[in-house]
């Protein structure tokens, strides 16, 4: 598993140092978060620091306020009886992985649903309480071959790896690259390999070298079933031209 591991704790374990009365614009924002949680769940963990046996909230006060209101109203999803959190020092290092660690499939589904509804980028970010950059990065995952995206959802790739593979426009090349580098390749290794492929690209009228035909299963992490790839639209074999 490449994703950042998250802990969970009951609502009573969290403490905000500066509590404010909810009113006006702040209350409206909290209500919007409530609607988002009710529809999509909590898509990012609460960022905390620990003081004795209390979790002091560093980032997530409005989300926590929304969860408190939903708890009081009896509308909180059962999955949030214990709320996910990440310590602030780990969150800084993890960046997007700390967000996607909570529910990568959920985050992707929520973003794409709102996008298909015609929501603007800023509206999606406001609705899901995620930053604009994360929304853009998640939308870019739609460029991935479906089964490679599924590999990311299942933890076989981390977010930065998935984002790197998504920068390759052709699905066959994505599969070939994953097979060549393997699921453990660092994002910078993937990006350097892509640059190398592009630099060595031949003119369209050039005679290709003999094709090396490799079974599709040779390209995949062991956790991915080749039948799923074929069902998702991949050919049974992928041709890779080698010099």
Short mmCIF file of C-alpha atoms in Angstrom, two decimals:
data_model
loop_
_atom_site.label_atom_id
_atom_site.label_comp_id
_atom_site.label_asym_id
_atom_site.label_seq_id
_atom_site.Cartn_x
_atom_site.Cartn_y
_atom_site.Cartn_z
CA UNK A 1 0.00 0.00 0.00
CA UNK A 2 1.53 3.31 -1.10
CA UNK A 3 -1.03 5.55 0.52
CA UNK A 4 -0.63 7.38 3.77
CA UNK A 5 -2.07 5.39 6.66
CA UNK A 6 -4.81 7.16 8.58
CA UNK A 7 -5.99 6.73 12.14
CA UNK A 8 -9.56 7.15 13.35
CA UNK A 9 -11.01 8.45 16.60
CA UNK A 10 -14.48 9.24 18.00
CA UNK A 11 -15.74 12.81 17.94
CA UNK A 12 -15.07 13.19 21.67
CA UNK A 13 -11.31 12.82 21.09
CA UNK A 14 -11.10 16.03 19.04
CA UNK A 15 -10.69 19.49 20.50
CA UNK A 16 -10.65 22.91 18.84
CA UNK A 17 -8.66 25.55 20.70
CA UNK A 18 -10.76 28.42 19.40
CA UNK A 19 -14.44 27.59 19.15
CA UNK A 20 -16.66 30.11 17.42
CA UNK A 21 -20.41 30.60 17.31
CA UNK A 22 -21.72 29.48 13.94
CA UNK A 23 -23.57 32.24 12.18
CA UNK A 24 -23.82 34.06 8.88
CA UNK A 25 -21.40 33.00 6.16
CA UNK A 26 -19.59 30.52 8.40
CA UNK A 27 -22.84 28.72 9.20
CA UNK A 28 -23.74 28.58 5.51
CA UNK A 29 -20.34 27.07 4.74
CA UNK A 30 -20.74 24.46 7.48
CA UNK A 31 -24.22 23.58 6.14
CA UNK A 32 -22.70 23.12 2.68
CA UNK A 33 -20.12 20.78 4.15
CA UNK A 34 -22.95 18.84 5.80
CA UNK A 35 -24.63 18.38 2.42
CA UNK A 36 -21.34 17.28 0.89
CA UNK A 37 -20.71 14.73 3.66
CA UNK A 38 -24.27 13.42 3.37
CA UNK A 39 -23.86 12.88 -0.38
CA UNK A 40 -20.19 11.94 -0.77
CA UNK A 41 -18.85 11.20 2.70
CA UNK A 42 -15.81 12.85 4.28
CA UNK A 43 -13.24 13.11 1.49
CA UNK A 44 -10.26 14.41 3.45
CA UNK A 45 -9.00 13.64 6.96
CA UNK A 46 -8.91 16.07 9.85
CA UNK A 47 -5.35 17.35 10.39
CA UNK A 48 -4.38 17.29 14.06
CA UNK A 49 -1.59 17.52 16.58
CA UNK A 50 -1.61 15.50 19.80
CA UNK A 51 -1.57 17.02 23.28
CA UNK A 52 -1.75 14.33 25.96
CA UNK A 53 -4.88 12.31 25.12
CA UNK A 54 -6.54 15.03 23.03
CA UNK A 55 -6.37 15.55 19.27
CA UNK A 56 -6.04 19.30 18.69
CA UNK A 57 -7.54 20.27 15.35
CA UNK A 58 -5.10 22.13 13.07
CA UNK A 59 -7.10 21.96 9.85
CA UNK A 60 -10.71 20.79 9.68
CA UNK A 61 -12.61 22.88 12.23
CA UNK A 62 -15.54 23.52 9.87
CA UNK A 63 -15.72 19.88 8.82
CA UNK A 64 -15.71 18.88 12.47
CA UNK A 65 -18.47 21.43 13.17
CA UNK A 66 -20.50 19.91 10.36
CA UNK A 67 -19.97 16.42 11.80
CA UNK A 68 -21.09 17.63 15.25
CA UNK A 69 -24.27 19.13 13.78
CA UNK A 70 -24.98 15.92 11.87
CA UNK A 71 -24.37 13.84 14.99
CA UNK A 72 -26.87 15.98 16.92
CA UNK A 73 -29.41 15.69 14.08
CA UNK A 74 -28.86 11.94 13.73
CA UNK A 75 -27.84 12.26 10.07
CA UNK A 76 -24.15 11.34 10.33
CA UNK A 77 -23.21 8.30 8.20
CA UNK A 78 -22.31 5.27 10.31
CA UNK A 79 -18.90 5.16 8.61
CA UNK A 80 -18.02 8.40 10.44
CA UNK A 81 -18.69 7.22 13.97
CA UNK A 82 -14.90 7.22 14.10
CA UNK A 83 -13.46 10.16 12.20
CA UNK A 84 -10.24 9.79 10.19
CA UNK A 85 -7.31 12.02 11.05
CA UNK A 86 -3.68 12.57 10.12
CA UNK A 87 -0.96 14.24 12.17
CA UNK A 88 0.16 17.59 10.84
CA UNK A 89 3.82 16.60 10.26
CA UNK A 90 2.71 13.61 8.17
CA UNK A 91 0.15 15.66 6.26
CA UNK A 92 2.84 18.12 5.14
CA UNK A 93 4.96 15.29 3.75
CA UNK A 94 2.08 13.32 2.26
CA UNK A 95 0.41 16.20 0.37
CA UNK A 96 -2.21 14.75 -2.04
CA UNK A 97 -1.64 11.21 -0.79
CA UNK A 98 -2.98 12.20 2.63
CA UNK A 99 -6.20 13.34 0.97
CA UNK A 100 -6.60 10.44 -1.42
CA UNK A 101 -5.65 7.93 1.28
CA UNK A 102 -9.09 8.36 2.82
CA UNK A 103 -11.13 7.33 -0.20
CA UNK A 104 -9.46 7.67 -3.62
CA UNK A 105 -12.35 6.04 -5.47
CA UNK A 106 -14.85 8.20 -3.56
CA UNK A 107 -12.92 11.38 -4.31
CA UNK A 108 -12.71 10.56 -8.02
CA UNK A 109 -16.38 9.61 -8.25
CA UNK A 110 -17.50 12.75 -6.43
CA UNK A 111 -15.37 15.07 -8.57
CA UNK A 112 -16.45 13.46 -11.85
CA UNK A 113 -20.13 13.43 -10.87
CA UNK A 114 -20.07 17.15 -10.16
CA UNK A 115 -18.08 17.81 -13.34
CA UNK A 116 -20.66 15.89 -15.41
CA UNK A 117 -23.39 17.98 -13.76
CA UNK A 118 -21.71 21.02 -15.31
CA UNK A 119 -20.23 22.41 -12.08
CA UNK A 120 -17.34 24.85 -12.48
CA UNK A 121 -13.96 23.98 -11.00
CA UNK A 122 -14.37 26.46 -8.14
CA UNK A 123 -17.85 25.11 -7.36
CA UNK A 124 -16.54 21.54 -7.19
CA UNK A 125 -13.74 22.63 -4.87
CA UNK A 126 -16.19 24.51 -2.63
CA UNK A 127 -18.70 21.65 -2.57
CA UNK A 128 -16.15 18.97 -1.67
CA UNK A 129 -14.01 21.22 0.53
CA UNK A 130 -10.90 20.30 -1.45
CA UNK A 131 -8.42 22.73 -2.96
CA UNK A 132 -8.59 23.64 -6.65
CA UNK A 133 -5.27 21.96 -7.45
CA UNK A 134 -6.48 18.64 -6.06
CA UNK A 135 -9.66 18.87 -8.15
CA UNK A 136 -7.59 19.45 -11.30
CA UNK A 137 -5.30 16.53 -10.46
CA UNK A 138 -8.24 14.21 -9.82
CA UNK A 139 -9.88 15.19 -13.13
CA UNK A 140 -6.61 14.34 -14.89
CA UNK A 141 -6.98 10.77 -13.62
CA UNK A 142 -9.84 10.37 -16.11
CA UNK A 143 -7.12 10.08 -18.77
CA UNK A 144 -5.89 6.82 -17.26
CA UNK A 145 -6.74 3.47 -18.79
CA UNK A 146 -9.66 2.29 -16.59
CA UNK A 147 -7.89 -0.73 -15.14
CA UNK A 148 -4.76 1.26 -14.31
CA UNK A 149 -7.02 3.73 -12.53
CA UNK A 150 -8.54 0.77 -10.69
CA UNK A 151 -5.03 -0.30 -9.66
CA UNK A 152 -4.57 3.14 -8.08
CA UNK A 153 -7.94 2.91 -6.32
CA UNK A 154 -6.94 -0.48 -4.87
CA UNK A 155 -3.60 0.82 -3.57
CA UNK A 156 -1.33 -0.69 -6.23
CA UNK A 157 -0.14 2.79 -7.24
CA UNK A 158 0.05 6.02 -5.27
CA UNK A 159 -1.41 9.28 -6.48
CA UNK A 160 1.81 10.72 -7.88
CA UNK A 161 2.48 7.54 -9.87
CA UNK A 162 -1.07 7.55 -11.25
CA UNK A 163 -0.75 11.22 -12.19
CA UNK A 164 2.51 10.49 -14.03
CA UNK A 165 0.97 7.64 -16.06
CA UNK A 166 -2.04 9.85 -16.83
CA UNK A 167 0.28 12.27 -18.63
CA UNK A 168 0.70 9.64 -21.37
CA UNK A 169 -2.19 10.19 -23.83
CA UNK A 170 -2.28 6.69 -25.37
CA UNK A 171 -3.68 3.88 -23.24
CA UNK A 172 -1.48 1.26 -24.90
CA UNK A 173 1.58 3.29 -23.99
CA UNK A 174 0.36 3.60 -20.41
CA UNK A 175 0.06 -0.19 -20.17
CA UNK A 176 3.46 -0.74 -21.79
CA UNK A 177 5.12 1.80 -19.52
CA UNK A 178 3.61 0.25 -16.40
CA UNK A 179 4.79 -3.14 -17.55
CA UNK A 180 8.28 -1.87 -18.27
CA UNK A 181 8.79 0.04 -15.02
CA UNK A 182 6.60 -1.96 -12.65
CA UNK A 183 4.31 -0.69 -9.87
CA UNK A 184 7.20 0.33 -7.59
CA UNK A 185 8.69 2.95 -9.96
CA UNK A 186 9.03 6.42 -8.47
CA UNK A 187 7.05 9.23 -10.14
CA UNK A 188 10.24 10.95 -11.31
CA UNK A 189 11.40 7.69 -12.90
CA UNK A 190 8.10 7.41 -14.76
CA UNK A 191 8.29 11.02 -15.98
CA UNK A 192 11.91 10.61 -17.11
CA UNK A 193 10.95 7.47 -19.01
CA UNK A 194 8.11 9.36 -20.72
CA UNK A 195 10.53 12.11 -21.75
CA UNK A 196 12.87 9.45 -23.14
CA UNK A 197 10.07 7.85 -25.16
CA UNK A 198 9.05 11.19 -26.62
CA UNK A 199 12.64 12.11 -27.48
CA UNK A 200 13.11 8.81 -29.32
CA UNK A 201 9.75 8.98 -31.13
CA UNK A 202 10.12 8.23 -34.85
CA UNK A 203 8.40 10.10 -37.72
CA UNK A 204 5.02 8.69 -38.70
CA UNK A 205 6.34 7.41 -42.05
CA UNK A 206 9.36 5.68 -40.54
CA UNK A 207 9.46 1.91 -40.83
CA UNK A 208 8.84 0.44 -37.39
CA UNK A 209 11.20 -2.05 -35.87
CA UNK A 210 9.92 -5.63 -35.50
CA UNK A 211 7.19 -5.76 -32.91
CA UNK A 212 7.77 -7.49 -29.65
CA UNK A 213 4.41 -8.96 -28.68
CA UNK A 214 4.05 -9.46 -24.94
CA UNK A 215 1.03 -10.95 -23.14
CA UNK A 216 -0.97 -8.27 -21.40
CA UNK A 217 -0.52 -9.96 -18.03
CA UNK A 218 3.22 -9.21 -18.21
CA UNK A 219 2.43 -5.51 -17.96
CA UNK A 220 0.34 -5.65 -14.83
CA UNK A 221 0.92 -5.79 -11.10
CA UNK A 222 0.01 -9.23 -9.83
CA UNK A 223 -2.99 -7.79 -7.97
CA UNK A 224 -4.72 -6.82 -11.22
CA UNK A 225 -6.72 -9.46 -13.07
CA UNK A 226 -6.07 -9.46 -16.80
CA UNK A 227 -9.71 -10.38 -17.41
CA UNK A 228 -10.69 -7.05 -15.92
CA UNK A 229 -8.37 -5.29 -18.35
CA UNK A 230 -9.88 -7.09 -21.32
CA UNK A 231 -13.41 -6.34 -20.07
CA UNK A 232 -12.42 -2.69 -19.78
CA UNK A 233 -11.47 -2.56 -23.43
CA UNK A 234 -7.84 -3.66 -23.62
CA UNK A 235 -6.67 -6.09 -26.32
CA UNK A 236 -5.47 -9.51 -25.23
CA UNK A 237 -1.96 -8.61 -26.36
CA UNK A 238 -0.19 -5.30 -26.60
CA UNK A 239 2.42 -4.59 -29.27
CA UNK A 240 5.46 -2.64 -28.16
CA UNK A 241 7.94 -1.52 -30.81
CA UNK A 242 11.53 -1.88 -29.75
CA UNK A 243 14.58 -0.45 -31.49
#
